[in-house]
mmCIF file with all atom_site columns, C-alpha atoms in Angstrom:
data_model
loop_
_atom_site.group_PDB
_atom_site.id
_atom_site.type_symbol
_atom_site.label_atom_id
_atom_site.label_alt_id
_atom_site.label_comp_id
_atom_site.label_asym_id
_atom_site.label_entity_id
_atom_site.label_seq_id
_atom_site.pdbx_PDB_ins_code
_atom_site.Cartn_x
_atom_site.Cartn_y
_atom_site.Cartn_z
_atom_site.occupancy
_atom_site.B_iso_or_equiv
_atom_site.pdbx_formal_charge
_atom_site.auth_seq_id
_atom_site.auth_comp_id
_atom_site.auth_asym_id
_atom_site.auth_atom_id
_atom_site.pdbx_PDB_model_num
ATOM 1   C CA . ASP A 1 1   ? 0.000   0.000   0.000   1.00 0.00 ? 1   ASP A CA 1
ATOM 2   C CA . SER A 1 2   ? 1.580   3.265   -1.186  1.00 0.00 ? 2   SER A CA 1
ATOM 3   C CA . GLY A 1 3   ? -0.578  5.486   1.018   1.00 0.00 ? 3   GLY A CA 1
ATOM 4   C CA . VAL A 1 4   ? -2.113  7.203   -2.013  1.00 0.00 ? 4   VAL A CA 1
ATOM 5   C CA . THR A 1 5   ? -5.839  6.605   -2.407  1.00 0.00 ? 5   THR A CA 1
ATOM 6   C CA . GLN A 1 6   ? -7.955  6.992   -5.510  1.00 0.00 ? 6   GLN A CA 1
ATOM 7   C CA . THR A 1 7   ? -11.694 6.814   -5.988  1.00 0.00 ? 7   THR A CA 1
ATOM 8   C CA . PRO A 1 8   ? -13.560 5.325   -7.676  1.00 0.00 ? 8   PRO A CA 1
ATOM 9   C CA . LYS A 1 9   ? -11.725 2.149   -8.672  1.00 0.00 ? 9   LYS A CA 1
ATOM 10  C CA . HIS A 1 10  ? -13.842 1.671   -11.756 1.00 0.00 ? 10  HIS A CA 1
ATOM 11  C CA . LEU A 1 11  ? -16.007 4.065   -13.744 1.00 0.00 ? 11  LEU A CA 1
ATOM 12  C CA . ILE A 1 12  ? -18.160 3.283   -16.747 1.00 0.00 ? 12  ILE A CA 1
ATOM 13  C CA . THR A 1 13  ? -19.782 6.116   -18.640 1.00 0.00 ? 13  THR A CA 1
ATOM 14  C CA . ALA A 1 14  ? -20.948 7.153   -22.088 1.00 0.00 ? 14  ALA A CA 1
ATOM 15  C CA . THR A 1 15  ? -19.421 9.360   -24.737 1.00 0.00 ? 15  THR A CA 1
ATOM 16  C CA . GLY A 1 16  ? -20.038 13.050  -24.210 1.00 0.00 ? 16  GLY A CA 1
ATOM 17  C CA . GLN A 1 17  ? -20.304 12.722  -20.447 1.00 0.00 ? 17  GLN A CA 1
ATOM 18  C CA . ARG A 1 18  ? -18.201 14.324  -17.718 1.00 0.00 ? 18  ARG A CA 1
ATOM 19  C CA . VAL A 1 19  ? -16.531 12.505  -14.812 1.00 0.00 ? 19  VAL A CA 1
ATOM 20  C CA . THR A 1 20  ? -14.422 13.433  -11.802 1.00 0.00 ? 20  THR A CA 1
ATOM 21  C CA . LEU A 1 21  ? -11.623 11.288  -10.433 1.00 0.00 ? 21  LEU A CA 1
ATOM 22  C CA . ARG A 1 22  ? -10.398 11.864  -6.901  1.00 0.00 ? 22  ARG A CA 1
ATOM 23  C CA . CYS A 1 23  ? -6.990  11.405  -5.314  1.00 0.00 ? 23  CYS A CA 1
ATOM 24  C CA . SER A 1 24  ? -5.734  11.734  -1.740  1.00 0.00 ? 24  SER A CA 1
ATOM 25  C CA . PRO A 1 25  ? -1.940  11.960  -1.478  1.00 0.00 ? 25  PRO A CA 1
ATOM 26  C CA . ARG A 1 26  ? 0.232   10.387  1.196   1.00 0.00 ? 26  ARG A CA 1
ATOM 27  C CA . SER A 1 27  ? 0.286   12.257  4.468   1.00 0.00 ? 27  SER A CA 1
ATOM 28  C CA . GLY A 1 28  ? 2.795   15.099  4.198   1.00 0.00 ? 28  GLY A CA 1
ATOM 29  C CA . ASP A 1 29  ? 3.130   15.011  0.411   1.00 0.00 ? 29  ASP A CA 1
ATOM 30  C CA . LEU A 1 30  ? 2.538   18.375  -1.233  1.00 0.00 ? 30  LEU A CA 1
ATOM 31  C CA . SER A 1 31  ? 2.853   17.355  -4.899  1.00 0.00 ? 31  SER A CA 1
ATOM 32  C CA . VAL A 1 32  ? 0.217   15.442  -6.813  1.00 0.00 ? 32  VAL A CA 1
ATOM 33  C CA . TYR A 1 33  ? 0.675   14.095  -10.324 1.00 0.00 ? 33  TYR A CA 1
ATOM 34  C CA . TRP A 1 34  ? -1.842  12.629  -12.735 1.00 0.00 ? 34  TRP A CA 1
ATOM 35  C CA . TYR A 1 35  ? -0.943  10.020  -15.338 1.00 0.00 ? 35  TYR A CA 1
ATOM 36  C CA . GLN A 1 36  ? -2.927  8.245   -18.033 1.00 0.00 ? 36  GLN A CA 1
ATOM 37  C CA . GLN A 1 37  ? -2.144  4.672   -19.090 1.00 0.00 ? 37  GLN A CA 1
ATOM 38  C CA . SER A 1 38  ? -3.733  3.495   -22.326 1.00 0.00 ? 38  SER A CA 1
ATOM 39  C CA . LEU A 1 39  ? -2.910  0.803   -24.852 1.00 0.00 ? 39  LEU A CA 1
ATOM 40  C CA . ASP A 1 40  ? -2.302  3.397   -27.576 1.00 0.00 ? 40  ASP A CA 1
ATOM 41  C CA . GLN A 1 41  ? -0.300  6.012   -25.695 1.00 0.00 ? 41  GLN A CA 1
ATOM 42  C CA . GLY A 1 42  ? 1.293   4.030   -22.895 1.00 0.00 ? 42  GLY A CA 1
ATOM 43  C CA . LEU A 1 43  ? 1.929   5.880   -19.632 1.00 0.00 ? 43  LEU A CA 1
ATOM 44  C CA . GLN A 1 44  ? 1.708   9.633   -20.029 1.00 0.00 ? 44  GLN A CA 1
ATOM 45  C CA . PHE A 1 45  ? 2.153   12.452  -17.567 1.00 0.00 ? 45  PHE A CA 1
ATOM 46  C CA . LEU A 1 46  ? -0.850  14.754  -17.576 1.00 0.00 ? 46  LEU A CA 1
ATOM 47  C CA . ILE A 1 47  ? -0.402  17.430  -14.933 1.00 0.00 ? 47  ILE A CA 1
ATOM 48  C CA . GLN A 1 48  ? 1.210   18.230  -11.586 1.00 0.00 ? 48  GLN A CA 1
ATOM 49  C CA . TYR A 1 49  ? -0.001  20.315  -8.680  1.00 0.00 ? 49  TYR A CA 1
ATOM 50  C CA . TYR A 1 50  ? 2.093   21.502  -5.790  1.00 0.00 ? 50  TYR A CA 1
ATOM 51  C CA . ASN A 1 51  ? 0.473   22.822  -2.625  1.00 0.00 ? 51  ASN A CA 1
ATOM 52  C CA . GLY A 1 52  ? -2.633  23.899  -4.457  1.00 0.00 ? 52  GLY A CA 1
ATOM 53  C CA . GLU A 1 53  ? -1.004  25.438  -7.513  1.00 0.00 ? 53  GLU A CA 1
ATOM 54  C CA . GLU A 1 54  ? -0.484  24.030  -10.973 1.00 0.00 ? 54  GLU A CA 1
ATOM 55  C CA . ARG A 1 55  ? 3.230   23.260  -11.375 1.00 0.00 ? 55  ARG A CA 1
ATOM 56  C CA . ALA A 1 56  ? 3.714   21.469  -14.674 1.00 0.00 ? 56  ALA A CA 1
ATOM 57  C CA . LYS A 1 57  ? 1.664   20.294  -17.618 1.00 0.00 ? 57  LYS A CA 1
ATOM 58  C CA . GLY A 1 58  ? 2.244   17.286  -19.788 1.00 0.00 ? 58  GLY A CA 1
ATOM 59  C CA . ASN A 1 59  ? 0.069   15.841  -22.521 1.00 0.00 ? 59  ASN A CA 1
ATOM 60  C CA . ILE A 1 60  ? -3.211  16.933  -21.015 1.00 0.00 ? 60  ILE A CA 1
ATOM 61  C CA . LEU A 1 61  ? -6.116  17.587  -23.358 1.00 0.00 ? 61  LEU A CA 1
ATOM 62  C CA . GLU A 1 62  ? -8.069  20.836  -23.130 1.00 0.00 ? 62  GLU A CA 1
ATOM 63  C CA . ARG A 1 63  ? -11.157 18.767  -22.242 1.00 0.00 ? 63  ARG A CA 1
ATOM 64  C CA . PHE A 1 64  ? -9.354  17.674  -19.092 1.00 0.00 ? 64  PHE A CA 1
ATOM 65  C CA . SER A 1 65  ? -8.691  19.822  -16.042 1.00 0.00 ? 65  SER A CA 1
ATOM 66  C CA . ALA A 1 66  ? -7.496  19.304  -12.504 1.00 0.00 ? 66  ALA A CA 1
ATOM 67  C CA . GLN A 1 67  ? -7.253  21.097  -9.212  1.00 0.00 ? 67  GLN A CA 1
ATOM 68  C CA . GLN A 1 68  ? -5.733  20.581  -5.796  1.00 0.00 ? 68  GLN A CA 1
ATOM 69  C CA . PHE A 1 69  ? -7.684  21.649  -2.735  1.00 0.00 ? 69  PHE A CA 1
ATOM 70  C CA . PRO A 1 70  ? -6.478  23.167  0.572   1.00 0.00 ? 70  PRO A CA 1
ATOM 71  C CA . ASP A 1 71  ? -6.524  19.727  2.210   1.00 0.00 ? 71  ASP A CA 1
ATOM 72  C CA . LEU A 1 72  ? -4.192  18.645  -0.655  1.00 0.00 ? 72  LEU A CA 1
ATOM 73  C CA . HIS A 1 73  ? -6.533  16.149  -2.250  1.00 0.00 ? 73  HIS A CA 1
ATOM 74  C CA . SER A 1 74  ? -6.823  16.499  -6.000  1.00 0.00 ? 74  SER A CA 1
ATOM 75  C CA . GLU A 1 75  ? -9.500  15.971  -8.598  1.00 0.00 ? 75  GLU A CA 1
ATOM 76  C CA . LEU A 1 76  ? -9.137  15.282  -12.301 1.00 0.00 ? 76  LEU A CA 1
ATOM 77  C CA . ASN A 1 77  ? -12.113 16.355  -14.381 1.00 0.00 ? 77  ASN A CA 1
ATOM 78  C CA . LEU A 1 78  ? -12.660 14.758  -17.774 1.00 0.00 ? 78  LEU A CA 1
ATOM 79  C CA . SER A 1 79  ? -15.369 16.224  -20.008 1.00 0.00 ? 79  SER A CA 1
ATOM 80  C CA . SER A 1 80  ? -16.882 15.555  -23.437 1.00 0.00 ? 80  SER A CA 1
ATOM 81  C CA . LEU A 1 81  ? -15.587 12.036  -23.085 1.00 0.00 ? 81  LEU A CA 1
ATOM 82  C CA . GLU A 1 82  ? -14.577 10.064  -26.163 1.00 0.00 ? 82  GLU A CA 1
ATOM 83  C CA . LEU A 1 83  ? -13.998 6.355   -26.639 1.00 0.00 ? 83  LEU A CA 1
ATOM 84  C CA . GLY A 1 84  ? -10.257 7.004   -26.742 1.00 0.00 ? 84  GLY A CA 1
ATOM 85  C CA . ASP A 1 85  ? -10.324 8.395   -23.206 1.00 0.00 ? 85  ASP A CA 1
ATOM 86  C CA . SER A 1 86  ? -10.831 4.881   -21.869 1.00 0.00 ? 86  SER A CA 1
ATOM 87  C CA . ALA A 1 87  ? -7.736  4.237   -19.788 1.00 0.00 ? 87  ALA A CA 1
ATOM 88  C CA . LEU A 1 88  ? -6.287  3.683   -16.372 1.00 0.00 ? 88  LEU A CA 1
ATOM 89  C CA . TYR A 1 89  ? -5.739  6.997   -14.598 1.00 0.00 ? 89  TYR A CA 1
ATOM 90  C CA . PHE A 1 90  ? -3.081  7.102   -11.913 1.00 0.00 ? 90  PHE A CA 1
ATOM 91  C CA . CYS A 1 91  ? -2.475  9.659   -9.260  1.00 0.00 ? 91  CYS A CA 1
ATOM 92  C CA . ALA A 1 92  ? 0.954   9.869   -7.632  1.00 0.00 ? 92  ALA A CA 1
ATOM 93  C CA . SER A 1 93  ? 2.313   12.016  -4.831  1.00 0.00 ? 93  SER A CA 1
ATOM 94  C CA . SER A 1 94  ? 5.717   13.104  -3.598  1.00 0.00 ? 94  SER A CA 1
ATOM 95  C CA . GLN A 1 95  ? 7.413   15.401  -1.154  1.00 0.00 ? 95  GLN A CA 1
ATOM 96  C CA . ARG A 1 96  ? 9.040   18.460  -2.615  1.00 0.00 ? 96  ARG A CA 1
ATOM 97  C CA . ASP A 1 97  ? 12.583  18.136  -1.404  1.00 0.00 ? 97  ASP A CA 1
ATOM 98  C CA . SER A 1 98  ? 13.107  14.418  -1.290  1.00 0.00 ? 98  SER A CA 1
ATOM 99  C CA . TYR A 1 99  ? 14.582  12.159  -3.918  1.00 0.00 ? 99  TYR A CA 1
ATOM 100 C CA . ASN A 1 100 ? 11.383  13.034  -5.703  1.00 0.00 ? 100 ASN A CA 1
ATOM 101 C CA . GLU A 1 101 ? 10.193  9.465   -5.531  1.00 0.00 ? 101 GLU A CA 1
ATOM 102 C CA . GLN A 1 102 ? 6.617   9.391   -6.687  1.00 0.00 ? 102 GLN A CA 1
ATOM 103 C CA . PHE A 1 103 ? 4.268   7.005   -4.935  1.00 0.00 ? 103 PHE A CA 1
ATOM 104 C CA . PHE A 1 104 ? 1.439   5.790   -7.108  1.00 0.00 ? 104 PHE A CA 1
ATOM 105 C CA . GLY A 1 105 ? -2.145  5.134   -6.166  1.00 0.00 ? 105 GLY A CA 1
ATOM 106 C CA . PRO A 1 106 ? -4.023  2.029   -7.351  1.00 0.00 ? 106 PRO A CA 1
ATOM 107 C CA . GLY A 1 107 ? -5.568  3.865   -10.305 1.00 0.00 ? 107 GLY A CA 1
ATOM 108 C CA . THR A 1 108 ? -9.077  4.478   -11.599 1.00 0.00 ? 108 THR A CA 1
ATOM 109 C CA . ARG A 1 109 ? -10.160 2.381   -14.561 1.00 0.00 ? 109 ARG A CA 1
ATOM 110 C CA . LEU A 1 110 ? -12.320 4.538   -16.865 1.00 0.00 ? 110 LEU A CA 1
ATOM 111 C CA . THR A 1 111 ? -14.383 2.883   -19.565 1.00 0.00 ? 111 THR A CA 1
ATOM 112 C CA . VAL A 1 112 ? -16.187 5.092   -22.069 1.00 0.00 ? 112 VAL A CA 1
ATOM 113 C CA . LEU A 1 113 ? -18.901 3.304   -24.053 1.00 0.00 ? 113 LEU A CA 1
ATOM 114 C CA . ALA B 2 1   ? 11.742  16.734  -25.059 1.00 0.00 ? 1   ALA B CA 1
ATOM 115 C CA . GLN B 2 2   ? 13.110  13.627  -23.483 1.00 0.00 ? 2   GLN B CA 1
ATOM 116 C CA . THR B 2 3   ? 12.290  10.178  -24.835 1.00 0.00 ? 3   THR B CA 1
ATOM 117 C CA . VAL B 2 4   ? 12.683  6.748   -23.282 1.00 0.00 ? 4   VAL B CA 1
ATOM 118 C CA . THR B 2 5   ? 12.940  3.594   -25.372 1.00 0.00 ? 5   THR B CA 1
ATOM 119 C CA . GLN B 2 6   ? 12.515  0.024   -24.240 1.00 0.00 ? 6   GLN B CA 1
ATOM 120 C CA . SER B 2 7   ? 13.299  -2.177  -27.219 1.00 0.00 ? 7   SER B CA 1
ATOM 121 C CA . GLN B 2 8   ? 12.198  -5.486  -25.704 1.00 0.00 ? 8   GLN B CA 1
ATOM 122 C CA . PRO B 2 9   ? 8.386   -5.778  -25.616 1.00 0.00 ? 9   PRO B CA 1
ATOM 123 C CA . GLU B 2 10  ? 8.672   -9.153  -23.887 1.00 0.00 ? 10  GLU B CA 1
ATOM 124 C CA . MET B 2 11  ? 11.349  -11.170 -22.131 1.00 0.00 ? 11  MET B CA 1
ATOM 125 C CA . SER B 2 12  ? 11.248  -14.653 -20.687 1.00 0.00 ? 12  SER B CA 1
ATOM 126 C CA . VAL B 2 13  ? 13.566  -16.168 -18.077 1.00 0.00 ? 13  VAL B CA 1
ATOM 127 C CA . GLN B 2 14  ? 13.750  -19.373 -16.081 1.00 0.00 ? 14  GLN B CA 1
ATOM 128 C CA . GLU B 2 15  ? 13.139  -19.112 -12.374 1.00 0.00 ? 15  GLU B CA 1
ATOM 129 C CA . ALA B 2 16  ? 16.420  -18.541 -10.451 1.00 0.00 ? 16  ALA B CA 1
ATOM 130 C CA . GLU B 2 17  ? 18.189  -17.277 -13.569 1.00 0.00 ? 17  GLU B CA 1
ATOM 131 C CA . THR B 2 18  ? 19.348  -13.745 -14.317 1.00 0.00 ? 18  THR B CA 1
ATOM 132 C CA . VAL B 2 19  ? 17.704  -11.428 -16.826 1.00 0.00 ? 19  VAL B CA 1
ATOM 133 C CA . THR B 2 20  ? 18.588  -7.967  -18.103 1.00 0.00 ? 20  THR B CA 1
ATOM 134 C CA . LEU B 2 21  ? 16.029  -5.465  -19.353 1.00 0.00 ? 21  LEU B CA 1
ATOM 135 C CA . SER B 2 22  ? 17.225  -2.712  -21.665 1.00 0.00 ? 22  SER B CA 1
ATOM 136 C CA . CYS B 2 23  ? 16.416  0.984   -21.651 1.00 0.00 ? 23  CYS B CA 1
ATOM 137 C CA . THR B 2 24  ? 17.854  3.872   -23.613 1.00 0.00 ? 24  THR B CA 1
ATOM 138 C CA . TYR B 2 25  ? 16.916  7.510   -23.365 1.00 0.00 ? 25  TYR B CA 1
ATOM 139 C CA . ASP B 2 26  ? 17.503  10.716  -25.191 1.00 0.00 ? 26  ASP B CA 1
ATOM 140 C CA . THR B 2 27  ? 18.135  14.007  -23.414 1.00 0.00 ? 27  THR B CA 1
ATOM 141 C CA . SER B 2 28  ? 20.207  17.147  -23.695 1.00 0.00 ? 28  SER B CA 1
ATOM 142 C CA . GLU B 2 29  ? 20.279  17.588  -19.940 1.00 0.00 ? 29  GLU B CA 1
ATOM 143 C CA . SER B 2 30  ? 23.339  16.750  -17.869 1.00 0.00 ? 30  SER B CA 1
ATOM 144 C CA . ASP B 2 31  ? 21.560  15.962  -14.643 1.00 0.00 ? 31  ASP B CA 1
ATOM 145 C CA . TYR B 2 32  ? 18.447  13.873  -14.217 1.00 0.00 ? 32  TYR B CA 1
ATOM 146 C CA . TYR B 2 33  ? 16.938  10.879  -12.455 1.00 0.00 ? 33  TYR B CA 1
ATOM 147 C CA . LEU B 2 34  ? 16.229  7.456   -13.897 1.00 0.00 ? 34  LEU B CA 1
ATOM 148 C CA . PHE B 2 35  ? 13.832  4.893   -12.481 1.00 0.00 ? 35  PHE B CA 1
ATOM 149 C CA . TRP B 2 36  ? 12.591  1.379   -13.022 1.00 0.00 ? 36  TRP B CA 1
ATOM 150 C CA . TYR B 2 37  ? 8.987   0.741   -12.050 1.00 0.00 ? 37  TYR B CA 1
ATOM 151 C CA . LYS B 2 38  ? 7.273   -2.624  -11.841 1.00 0.00 ? 38  LYS B CA 1
ATOM 152 C CA . GLN B 2 39  ? 3.599   -3.097  -12.682 1.00 0.00 ? 39  GLN B CA 1
ATOM 153 C CA . PRO B 2 40  ? 2.273   -6.534  -11.702 1.00 0.00 ? 40  PRO B CA 1
ATOM 154 C CA . PRO B 2 41  ? -1.144  -7.805  -12.847 1.00 0.00 ? 41  PRO B CA 1
ATOM 155 C CA . SER B 2 42  ? -2.716  -5.820  -10.001 1.00 0.00 ? 42  SER B CA 1
ATOM 156 C CA . ARG B 2 43  ? -1.736  -2.687  -12.023 1.00 0.00 ? 43  ARG B CA 1
ATOM 157 C CA . GLN B 2 44  ? -0.097  -1.065  -9.000  1.00 0.00 ? 44  GLN B CA 1
ATOM 158 C CA . MET B 2 45  ? 3.022   0.917   -9.980  1.00 0.00 ? 45  MET B CA 1
ATOM 159 C CA . ILE B 2 46  ? 5.911   -0.036  -7.693  1.00 0.00 ? 46  ILE B CA 1
ATOM 160 C CA . LEU B 2 47  ? 9.308   1.661   -7.669  1.00 0.00 ? 47  LEU B CA 1
ATOM 161 C CA . VAL B 2 48  ? 12.064  -0.917  -8.087  1.00 0.00 ? 48  VAL B CA 1
ATOM 162 C CA . ILE B 2 49  ? 15.203  1.186   -8.230  1.00 0.00 ? 49  ILE B CA 1
ATOM 163 C CA . ARG B 2 50  ? 16.389  4.709   -8.998  1.00 0.00 ? 50  ARG B CA 1
ATOM 164 C CA . GLN B 2 51  ? 19.616  6.287   -10.195 1.00 0.00 ? 51  GLN B CA 1
ATOM 165 C CA . GLU B 2 52  ? 20.814  9.869   -9.992  1.00 0.00 ? 52  GLU B CA 1
ATOM 166 C CA . ALA B 2 53  ? 22.720  10.779  -13.139 1.00 0.00 ? 53  ALA B CA 1
ATOM 167 C CA . TYR B 2 54  ? 25.480  12.580  -11.231 1.00 0.00 ? 54  TYR B CA 1
ATOM 168 C CA . LYS B 2 55  ? 26.346  9.375   -9.375  1.00 0.00 ? 55  LYS B CA 1
ATOM 169 C CA . GLN B 2 56  ? 28.782  7.130   -11.201 1.00 0.00 ? 56  GLN B CA 1
ATOM 170 C CA . GLN B 2 57  ? 28.092  4.165   -8.947  1.00 0.00 ? 57  GLN B CA 1
ATOM 171 C CA . ASN B 2 58  ? 25.349  1.892   -10.184 1.00 0.00 ? 58  ASN B CA 1
ATOM 172 C CA . ALA B 2 59  ? 22.354  1.568   -7.875  1.00 0.00 ? 59  ALA B CA 1
ATOM 173 C CA . THR B 2 60  ? 21.575  -1.773  -6.256  1.00 0.00 ? 60  THR B CA 1
ATOM 174 C CA . GLU B 2 61  ? 18.512  -2.953  -4.346  1.00 0.00 ? 61  GLU B CA 1
ATOM 175 C CA . ASN B 2 62  ? 18.783  -6.562  -3.208  1.00 0.00 ? 62  ASN B CA 1
ATOM 176 C CA . ARG B 2 63  ? 18.389  -8.723  -6.351  1.00 0.00 ? 63  ARG B CA 1
ATOM 177 C CA . PHE B 2 64  ? 17.935  -5.684  -8.590  1.00 0.00 ? 64  PHE B CA 1
ATOM 178 C CA . SER B 2 65  ? 20.802  -3.685  -9.993  1.00 0.00 ? 65  SER B CA 1
ATOM 179 C CA . VAL B 2 66  ? 21.312  -1.276  -12.845 1.00 0.00 ? 66  VAL B CA 1
ATOM 180 C CA . ASN B 2 67  ? 24.014  -0.717  -15.417 1.00 0.00 ? 67  ASN B CA 1
ATOM 181 C CA . PHE B 2 68  ? 24.021  3.036   -15.984 1.00 0.00 ? 68  PHE B CA 1
ATOM 182 C CA . GLN B 2 69  ? 26.075  4.167   -18.953 1.00 0.00 ? 69  GLN B CA 1
ATOM 183 C CA . LYS B 2 70  ? 25.660  7.955   -19.089 1.00 0.00 ? 70  LYS B CA 1
ATOM 184 C CA . ALA B 2 71  ? 27.635  8.554   -22.275 1.00 0.00 ? 71  ALA B CA 1
ATOM 185 C CA . ALA B 2 72  ? 25.672  5.883   -24.089 1.00 0.00 ? 72  ALA B CA 1
ATOM 186 C CA . LYS B 2 73  ? 22.411  7.044   -22.472 1.00 0.00 ? 73  LYS B CA 1
ATOM 187 C CA . SER B 2 74  ? 21.692  3.502   -21.419 1.00 0.00 ? 74  SER B CA 1
ATOM 188 C CA . PHE B 2 75  ? 20.055  2.306   -18.218 1.00 0.00 ? 75  PHE B CA 1
ATOM 189 C CA . SER B 2 76  ? 19.522  -1.456  -18.023 1.00 0.00 ? 76  SER B CA 1
ATOM 190 C CA . LEU B 2 77  ? 17.987  -3.414  -15.159 1.00 0.00 ? 77  LEU B CA 1
ATOM 191 C CA . LYS B 2 78  ? 19.444  -6.725  -14.031 1.00 0.00 ? 78  LYS B CA 1
ATOM 192 C CA . ILE B 2 79  ? 17.306  -9.079  -11.989 1.00 0.00 ? 79  ILE B CA 1
ATOM 193 C CA . SER B 2 80  ? 19.246  -11.859 -10.322 1.00 0.00 ? 80  SER B CA 1
ATOM 194 C CA . ASP B 2 81  ? 17.788  -15.107 -8.996  1.00 0.00 ? 81  ASP B CA 1
ATOM 195 C CA . SER B 2 82  ? 14.482  -14.435 -10.745 1.00 0.00 ? 82  SER B CA 1
ATOM 196 C CA . GLN B 2 83  ? 11.393  -15.337 -8.761  1.00 0.00 ? 83  GLN B CA 1
ATOM 197 C CA . LEU B 2 84  ? 7.824   -15.997 -9.845  1.00 0.00 ? 84  LEU B CA 1
ATOM 198 C CA . GLY B 2 85  ? 6.780   -12.779 -8.113  1.00 0.00 ? 85  GLY B CA 1
ATOM 199 C CA . ASP B 2 86  ? 9.012   -10.797 -10.464 1.00 0.00 ? 86  ASP B CA 1
ATOM 200 C CA . ALA B 2 87  ? 6.611   -11.462 -13.340 1.00 0.00 ? 87  ALA B CA 1
ATOM 201 C CA . ALA B 2 88  ? 5.264   -8.054  -14.356 1.00 0.00 ? 88  ALA B CA 1
ATOM 202 C CA . MET B 2 89  ? 5.538   -5.166  -16.774 1.00 0.00 ? 89  MET B CA 1
ATOM 203 C CA . TYR B 2 90  ? 8.688   -3.168  -16.173 1.00 0.00 ? 90  TYR B CA 1
ATOM 204 C CA . PHE B 2 91  ? 8.848   0.507   -17.097 1.00 0.00 ? 91  PHE B CA 1
ATOM 205 C CA . CYS B 2 92  ? 11.920  2.640   -17.405 1.00 0.00 ? 92  CYS B CA 1
ATOM 206 C CA . ALA B 2 93  ? 11.310  6.304   -16.565 1.00 0.00 ? 93  ALA B CA 1
ATOM 207 C CA . TYR B 2 94  ? 13.158  9.621   -16.764 1.00 0.00 ? 94  TYR B CA 1
ATOM 208 C CA . ARG B 2 95  ? 12.746  12.786  -14.741 1.00 0.00 ? 95  ARG B CA 1
ATOM 209 C CA . SER B 2 96  ? 14.476  16.122  -15.059 1.00 0.00 ? 96  SER B CA 1
ATOM 210 C CA . VAL B 2 97  ? 16.272  17.601  -12.077 1.00 0.00 ? 97  VAL B CA 1
ATOM 211 C CA . PHE B 2 98  ? 15.828  21.218  -13.026 1.00 0.00 ? 98  PHE B CA 1
ATOM 212 C CA . ALA B 2 99  ? 12.054  21.150  -13.084 1.00 0.00 ? 99  ALA B CA 1
ATOM 213 C CA . SER B 2 100 ? 10.010  24.202  -13.845 1.00 0.00 ? 100 SER B CA 1
ATOM 214 C CA . GLY B 2 101 ? 8.737   26.316  -10.959 1.00 0.00 ? 101 GLY B CA 1
ATOM 215 C CA . GLY B 2 102 ? 10.985  24.649  -8.410  1.00 0.00 ? 102 GLY B CA 1
ATOM 216 C CA . GLY B 2 103 ? 8.835   21.574  -8.130  1.00 0.00 ? 103 GLY B CA 1
ATOM 217 C CA . ALA B 2 104 ? 9.092   18.144  -9.674  1.00 0.00 ? 104 ALA B CA 1
ATOM 218 C CA . ASP B 2 105 ? 7.992   17.455  -13.216 1.00 0.00 ? 105 ASP B CA 1
ATOM 219 C CA . GLY B 2 106 ? 6.280   14.308  -14.295 1.00 0.00 ? 106 GLY B CA 1
ATOM 220 C CA . LEU B 2 107 ? 7.982   11.119  -15.317 1.00 0.00 ? 107 LEU B CA 1
ATOM 221 C CA . THR B 2 108 ? 8.569   10.195  -18.941 1.00 0.00 ? 108 THR B CA 1
ATOM 222 C CA . PHE B 2 109 ? 8.023   6.466   -19.373 1.00 0.00 ? 109 PHE B CA 1
ATOM 223 C CA . GLY B 2 110 ? 9.104   3.906   -21.916 1.00 0.00 ? 110 GLY B CA 1
ATOM 224 C CA . LYS B 2 111 ? 6.564   1.522   -23.446 1.00 0.00 ? 111 LYS B CA 1
ATOM 225 C CA . GLY B 2 112 ? 7.463   -1.248  -21.030 1.00 0.00 ? 112 GLY B CA 1
ATOM 226 C CA . THR B 2 113 ? 8.850   -4.781  -21.105 1.00 0.00 ? 113 THR B CA 1
ATOM 227 C CA . HIS B 2 114 ? 6.641   -7.708  -20.166 1.00 0.00 ? 114 HIS B CA 1
ATOM 228 C CA . LEU B 2 115 ? 8.738   -10.090 -18.070 1.00 0.00 ? 115 LEU B CA 1
ATOM 229 C CA . ILE B 2 116 ? 7.666   -13.738 -17.944 1.00 0.00 ? 116 ILE B CA 1
ATOM 230 C CA . ILE B 2 117 ? 9.155   -16.081 -15.363 1.00 0.00 ? 117 ILE B CA 1
ATOM 231 C CA . GLN B 2 118 ? 9.195   -19.745 -16.391 1.00 0.00 ? 118 GLN B CA 1
ATOM 232 C CA . PRO B 2 119 ? 8.943   -22.124 -13.398 1.00 0.00 ? 119 PRO B CA 1
#
């Protein structure tokens, strides 16, 4: 158990819909990262938040957005969903001034029908 | 942008034998971190080993060791005394040291190598 929690574990929805994925980082970790793992694209970094502020962006689509709240949990919002958005979405967390080891949550499996 | 290449989609090894997984990367940076992550069928991402580019000594964690060749931009993972529990996807990953905004950037992953352990 990495200490990072993600809900829900599975999510099935239809094209055009909007969903929200939730992540709680390890206690004391200020950085949260979101990754997408799909058969086509592999594992891709989407976005990072540090202590409530956006820190870095990767290959995140404009239909996707994220935020980190004062209690440090984070949410990833996916809208206008397409079939190709079906993937495993990971959240990871890390401390700022450590070896920057990122601890991954168990992931949310999103299926878009 | 950095890229990470794992040229072996699948590897197979007999239990108790040694196997080496290959990884090459492309970067113009002089300092960075490299990682190997394991993803078993449970899909959990587990850090196996990490290497700081400024360190010449290869990292070792129990049965896992790396061969880091900075000039060749190569970072292979050696698993000794392979066990059935080692069966998983293995991902090589890169992370910049000088990340934007003073925080840590995301990891850049290779496509992965599926490791099969033959009993």
